Amino acid sequence: MIAMASLSSYDQIKETILEKGLMRDGIGTHVTASFTAGFVPVDVIKIRVMNMKVEAGATPPYSGALDCVMKTIRSEGPISLYKGFIPTILRQGPFNVVLLLHLILLT
């Protein structure tokens, strides 16, 4: 689910950049789309949905990812979707840029 959401975010952002003529297709476009897609807070939602406690016979806390997003924003505010963002960017950012460049240069 998360990989698909991240990829979908990346694809949508890249398509918008190209359609609006902001950049031409190339490494810069891929890096920009990847970096921007990193701001879509899918990890927090995935973890909350995966870790929710469902008691036998009780209604689950979340009916799905969108319900989780809405309840989280209502109860904790929109910034709560970005918990752990800085450590994640510092850890995954350089790796993803290098991996993306490697994949682009191989094709």
Coordinates of N, CA, C and O in Angstrom, one line a residue:
M1 N 0.8 -1.2 0.0 CA 0.0 0.0 0.0 C 0.9 1.3 0.0 O 0.6 2.2 -0.8
I2 N 1.9 1.3 0.9 CA 2.7 2.5 1.0 C 3.6 2.7 -0.3 O 3.7 3.8 -0.8
A3 N 4.2 1.6 -0.7 CA 5.0 1.7 -1.9 C 4.1 2.2 -3.1 O 4.6 3.1 -3.9
M4 N 2.9 1.7 -3.2 CA 2.0 2.2 -4.3 C 1.7 3.6 -4.1 O 1.6 4.4 -5.0
A5 N 1.4 4.1 -2.8 CA 1.0 5.5 -2.6 C 2.2 6.4 -2.9 O 2.1 7.4 -3.5
S6 N 3.4 5.9 -2.5 CA 4.6 6.8 -2.8 C 4.9 6.8 -4.3 O 5.2 7.9 -4.8
L7 N 4.8 5.7 -5.0 CA 5.0 5.7 -6.4 C 3.9 6.5 -7.1 O 4.2 7.3 -8.0
S8 N 2.7 6.4 -6.6 CA 1.6 7.2 -7.2 C 1.8 8.7 -7.1 O 1.6 9.5 -8.0
S9 N 2.3 9.1 -5.9 CA 2.6 10.5 -5.6 C 3.7 10.9 -6.5 O 3.6 12.0 -7.1
Y10 N 4.7 10.1 -6.6 CA 5.9 10.5 -7.5 C 5.4 10.7 -9.0 O 5.7 11.6 -9.6
D11 N 4.6 9.7 -9.4 CA 4.1 9.7 -10.8 C 3.3 11.0 -11.1 O 3.4 11.6 -12.1
Q12 N 2.4 11.3 -10.1 CA 1.5 12.4 -10.3 C 2.3 13.7 -10.3 O 2.0 14.6 -11.1
I13 N 3.2 13.8 -9.4 CA 4.0 15.1 -9.3 C 4.9 15.2 -10.6 O 4.9 16.3 -11.2
K14 N 5.5 14.1 -11.1 CA 6.3 14.2 -12.3 C 5.5 14.6 -13.5 O 5.8 15.4 -14.3
E15 N 4.3 14.0 -13.6 CA 3.4 14.3 -14.7 C 3.0 15.8 -14.7 O 2.9 16.4 -15.7
T16 N 2.7 16.3 -13.5 CA 2.3 17.7 -13.4 C 3.4 18.6 -13.8 O 3.2 19.6 -14.5
I17 N 4.7 18.3 -13.3 CA 5.8 19.1 -13.7 C 6.0 19.1 -15.2 O 6.2 20.2 -15.8
L18 N 5.8 18.0 -15.9 CA 6.0 17.9 -17.3 C 4.9 18.6 -18.1 O 5.1 19.3 -19.0
E19 N 3.6 18.4 -17.6 CA 2.5 19.0 -18.3 C 2.5 20.5 -18.2 O 2.1 21.2 -19.1
K20 N 2.9 21.0 -17.1 CA 3.0 22.5 -16.9 C 4.2 23.1 -17.5 O 4.4 24.3 -17.6
G21 N 5.1 22.3 -18.0 CA 6.3 22.8 -18.7 C 7.3 23.4 -17.7 O 8.1 24.2 -18.2
L22 N 7.2 23.0 -16.5 CA 8.2 23.6 -15.5 C 9.6 23.0 -15.7 O 10.5 23.8 -15.4
M23 N 9.7 21.8 -16.2 CA 11.0 21.2 -16.4 C 10.8 20.2 -17.6 O 9.7 19.8 -17.9
R24 N 11.9 19.9 -18.3 CA 11.9 18.9 -19.3 C 12.2 17.6 -18.6 O 12.8 17.5 -17.5
D25 N 11.8 16.5 -19.2 CA 12.0 15.1 -18.6 C 13.5 14.9 -18.6 O 14.2 15.0 -19.6
G26 N 14.0 14.5 -17.4 CA 15.4 14.2 -17.2 C 15.7 14.0 -15.7 O 14.8 13.9 -14.9
I27 N 16.9 13.9 -15.4 CA 17.3 13.6 -14.0 C 16.8 14.7 -13.1 O 16.3 14.3 -12.0
G28 N 16.8 15.9 -13.4 CA 16.3 17.0 -12.5 C 14.8 16.8 -12.2 O 14.4 17.0 -11.1
T29 N 14.1 16.4 -13.2 CA 12.6 16.2 -13.0 C 12.4 15.0 -12.1 O 11.6 15.1 -11.2
H30 N 13.2 13.9 -12.3 CA 13.0 12.8 -11.4 C 13.4 13.1 -10.0 O 12.7 12.7 -9.1
V31 N 14.5 13.8 -9.8 CA 14.9 14.1 -8.4 C 13.9 15.1 -7.8 O 13.5 14.9 -6.6
T32 N 13.4 16.0 -8.5 CA 12.4 17.0 -8.0 C 11.1 16.2 -7.6 O 10.5 16.4 -6.5
A33 N 10.6 15.4 -8.5 CA 9.4 14.6 -8.2 C 9.6 13.7 -7.0 O 8.7 13.5 -6.1
S34 N 10.7 13.0 -6.9 CA 11.0 12.1 -5.8 C 11.1 12.9 -4.5 O 10.5 12.5 -3.5
F35 N 11.8 14.0 -4.5 CA 11.9 14.8 -3.3 C 10.5 15.3 -2.8 O 10.2 15.3 -1.7
T36 N 9.7 15.8 -3.8 CA 8.4 16.3 -3.4 C 7.5 15.2 -2.9 O 6.7 15.4 -2.0
A37 N 7.6 14.1 -3.6 CA 6.7 12.9 -3.1 C 7.1 12.5 -1.7 O 6.2 12.0 -1.0
G38 N 8.3 12.8 -1.3 CA 8.7 12.5 0.1 C 7.9 13.2 1.1 O 7.9 12.9 2.3
F39 N 7.3 14.3 0.7 CA 6.5 15.1 1.7 C 5.1 14.6 1.8 O 4.3 15.1 2.6
V40 N 4.7 13.6 1.1 CA 3.4 13.0 1.3 C 3.5 12.0 2.4 O 4.3 11.0 2.4
P41 N 2.7 12.2 3.5 CA 2.9 11.5 4.8 C 2.3 10.1 4.8 O 1.5 9.8 5.7
V42 N 2.7 9.2 3.9 CA 2.1 7.9 3.9 C 2.6 7.0 5.0 O 1.9 6.1 5.4
D43 N 3.8 7.2 5.5 CA 4.4 6.3 6.5 C 3.7 6.3 7.8 O 3.4 5.3 8.4
V44 N 3.3 7.5 8.3 CA 2.6 7.6 9.5 C 1.3 6.9 9.5 O 0.9 6.2 10.4
I45 N 0.6 7.1 8.4 CA -0.7 6.5 8.2 C -0.6 5.0 8.1 O -1.4 4.2 8.8
K46 N 0.4 4.5 7.4 CA 0.6 3.0 7.3 C 0.8 2.4 8.6 O 0.2 1.4 9.0
I47 N 1.7 3.0 9.4 CA 2.0 2.5 10.7 C 0.8 2.5 11.6 O 0.6 1.5 12.3
R48 N 0.1 3.6 11.6 CA -1.1 3.6 12.5 C -2.1 2.5 12.1 O -2.7 1.9 13.0
V49 N -2.4 2.4 10.8 CA -3.3 1.4 10.4 C -2.8 -0.1 10.7 O -3.6 -0.9 11.2
M50 N -1.5 -0.3 10.5 CA -1.0 -1.6 10.7 C -1.0 -1.9 12.2 O -1.1 -3.1 12.6
N51 N -0.8 -0.9 13.1 CA -0.7 -1.2 14.5 C -2.0 -1.0 15.3 O -2.0 -1.2 16.5
M52 N -3.0 -0.7 14.6 CA -4.3 -0.5 15.3 C -4.7 -1.8 16.0 O -4.6 -2.9 15.5
K53 N -5.2 -1.7 17.2 CA -5.7 -2.8 18.0 C -7.2 -3.0 17.7 O -8.0 -2.1 17.8
V54 N -7.5 -4.2 17.2 CA -8.9 -4.5 16.9 C -9.4 -5.6 17.9 O -8.9 -6.7 17.9
E55 N -10.3 -5.2 18.8 CA -10.8 -6.1 19.8 C -11.9 -7.0 19.1 O -12.6 -6.5 18.2
A56 N -12.0 -8.2 19.5 CA -13.0 -9.1 19.0 C -14.4 -8.5 19.2 O -14.7 -8.2 20.3
G57 N -15.2 -8.4 18.2 CA -16.6 -7.9 18.3 C -16.7 -6.4 18.3 O -17.8 -5.8 18.3
A58 N -15.5 -5.7 18.4 CA -15.5 -4.2 18.4 C -15.2 -3.6 17.0 O -14.7 -4.3 16.2
T59 N -15.6 -2.4 16.8 CA -15.4 -1.7 15.6 C -13.9 -1.3 15.6 O -13.4 -0.7 16.6
P60 N -13.2 -1.5 14.5 CA -11.8 -1.1 14.4 C -11.6 0.4 14.5 O -12.6 1.1 14.1
P61 N -10.5 0.9 15.1 CA -10.4 2.4 15.2 C -10.4 3.1 13.9 O -10.9 4.2 13.8
Y62 N -9.9 2.5 12.8 CA -9.9 3.1 11.5 C -10.5 2.1 10.5 O -10.3 0.9 10.5
S63 N -11.3 2.6 9.6 CA -11.9 1.8 8.5 C -11.0 1.7 7.3 O -11.2 0.9 6.4
G64 N -9.9 2.5 7.3 CA -9.0 2.5 6.2 C -8.0 3.6 6.3 O -8.0 4.4 7.3
A65 N -7.2 3.8 5.3 CA -6.2 4.9 5.3 C -6.8 6.3 5.4 O -6.3 7.1 6.1
L66 N -7.8 6.5 4.6 CA -8.4 7.9 4.5 C -9.0 8.2 5.9 O -8.9 9.3 6.4
D67 N -9.7 7.2 6.4 CA -10.3 7.4 7.8 C -9.3 7.7 8.8 O -9.4 8.6 9.7
C68 N -8.1 7.0 8.7 CA -7.0 7.3 9.6 C -6.5 8.7 9.5 O -6.2 9.4 10.5
V69 N -6.3 9.1 8.3 CA -5.9 10.5 8.0 C -6.8 11.5 8.6 O -6.4 12.4 9.4
M70 N -8.1 11.4 8.4 CA -9.1 12.3 8.9 C -9.1 12.3 10.4 O -9.1 13.4 11.0
K71 N -9.1 11.2 11.0 CA -9.2 11.1 12.5 C -7.9 11.6 13.1 O -8.0 12.3 14.2
T72 N -6.8 11.4 12.5 CA -5.5 11.9 13.0 C -5.5 13.4 13.0 O -5.1 14.0 13.9
I73 N -5.9 14.0 11.8 CA -5.9 15.4 11.7 C -6.8 16.1 12.7 O -6.5 17.0 13.4
R74 N -8.0 15.5 12.9 CA -9.0 16.0 13.8 C -8.5 16.0 15.2 O -8.7 16.9 16.0
S75 N -7.9 14.9 15.6 CA -7.5 14.7 17.0 C -6.1 15.3 17.4 O -5.9 15.7 18.5
E76 N -5.2 15.3 16.4 CA -3.8 15.8 16.7 C -3.3 16.9 15.9 O -2.2 17.4 16.1
G77 N -4.1 17.3 14.8 CA -3.7 18.4 13.9 C -2.9 17.8 12.8 O -2.3 16.7 12.8
P78 N -2.8 18.6 11.7 CA -2.1 18.2 10.5 C -0.6 17.9 10.6 O 0.0 17.1 10.0
I79 N 0.1 18.6 11.5 CA 1.5 18.4 11.7 C 1.8 17.0 12.2 O 2.9 16.5 12.0
S80 N 0.8 16.4 12.9 CA 1.1 15.0 13.4 C 1.3 14.0 12.3 O 1.9 12.9 12.5
L81 N 0.9 14.3 11.1 CA 1.2 13.4 9.9 C 2.7 13.4 9.6 O 3.1 12.5 8.8
Y82 N 3.5 14.3 10.1 CA 4.9 14.4 9.8 C 5.8 14.0 11.0 O 6.9 14.4 11.0
K83 N 5.3 13.2 11.9 CA 6.1 12.8 13.0 C 7.2 11.9 12.5 O 7.0 11.0 11.6
G84 N 8.5 12.2 12.9 CA 9.6 11.5 12.4 C 10.1 11.9 11.0 O 11.0 11.2 10.5
F85 N 9.6 13.0 10.5 CA 10.0 13.4 9.2 C 11.4 13.7 9.0 O 12.1 13.2 8.1
I86 N 12.0 14.5 9.9 CA 13.4 14.9 9.8 C 14.3 13.7 9.9 O 15.2 13.5 9.0
P87 N 14.2 12.8 10.8 CA 15.1 11.6 10.8 C 14.9 10.8 9.6 O 15.9 10.2 9.0
T88 N 13.7 10.7 9.1 CA 13.5 9.9 7.9 C 14.1 10.5 6.7 O 14.8 9.8 5.9
I89 N 14.0 11.8 6.5 CA 14.7 12.4 5.4 C 16.2 12.3 5.4 O 16.8 12.0 4.4
L90 N 16.7 12.5 6.6 CA 18.2 12.4 6.8 C 18.7 11.0 6.5 O 19.8 10.8 6.0
R91 N 17.8 10.0 6.8 CA 18.2 8.6 6.6 C 18.0 8.1 5.2 O 18.8 7.5 4.6
Q92 N 16.8 8.4 4.7 CA 16.4 7.9 3.4 C 16.7 8.8 2.2 O 16.9 8.3 1.1
G93 N 16.8 10.1 2.4 CA 17.0 11.0 1.3 C 18.2 10.7 0.4 O 18.1 10.5 -0.8
P94 N 19.4 10.7 1.0 CA 20.6 10.5 0.2 C 20.5 9.1 -0.5 O 20.9 9.0 -1.7
F95 N 20.1 8.1 0.2 CA 20.0 6.8 -0.4 C 19.1 6.8 -1.7 O 19.4 6.3 -2.7
N96 N 17.9 7.4 -1.5 CA 16.9 7.4 -2.6 C 17.4 8.2 -3.8 O 17.2 7.8 -5.0
V97 N 18.1 9.3 -3.6 CA 18.7 10.1 -4.7 C 19.7 9.3 -5.4 O 19.7 9.2 -6.6
V98 N 20.6 8.6 -4.7 CA 21.7 7.8 -5.3 C 21.0 6.7 -6.1 O 21.4 6.4 -7.2
L99 N 20.1 6.0 -5.5 CA 19.4 4.9 -6.1 C 18.7 5.3 -7.4 O 18.8 4.7 -8.5
L100 N 18.0 6.4 -7.3 CA 17.3 7.0 -8.5 C 18.2 7.3 -9.6 O 18.0 6.9 -10.8
L101 N 19.3 8.0 -9.3 CA 20.3 8.3 -10.3 C 20.9 7.1 -10.9 O 21.1 7.0 -12.1
H102 N 21.2 6.1 -10.1 CA 21.8 4.8 -10.6 C 20.8 4.2 -11.6 O 21.2 3.7 -12.6
L103 N 19.5 4.1 -11.2 CA 18.5 3.5 -12.1 C 18.4 4.3 -13.4 O 18.2 3.7 -14.5
I104 N 18.4 5.6 -13.3 CA 18.2 6.4 -14.5 C 19.4 6.2 -15.4 O 19.3 6.1 -16.7
L105 N 20.6 6.2 -14.9 CA 21.8 6.1 -15.7 C 21.9 4.7 -16.3 O 22.6 4.6 -17.3
L106 N 21.3 3.7 -15.7 CA 21.4 2.4 -16.3 C 20.4 2.2 -17.4 O 20.6 1.3 -18.3
T107 N 19.4 3.0 -17.5 CA 18.4 2.8 -18.6 C 18.7 3.6 -19.8 O 19.5 4.5 -19.9

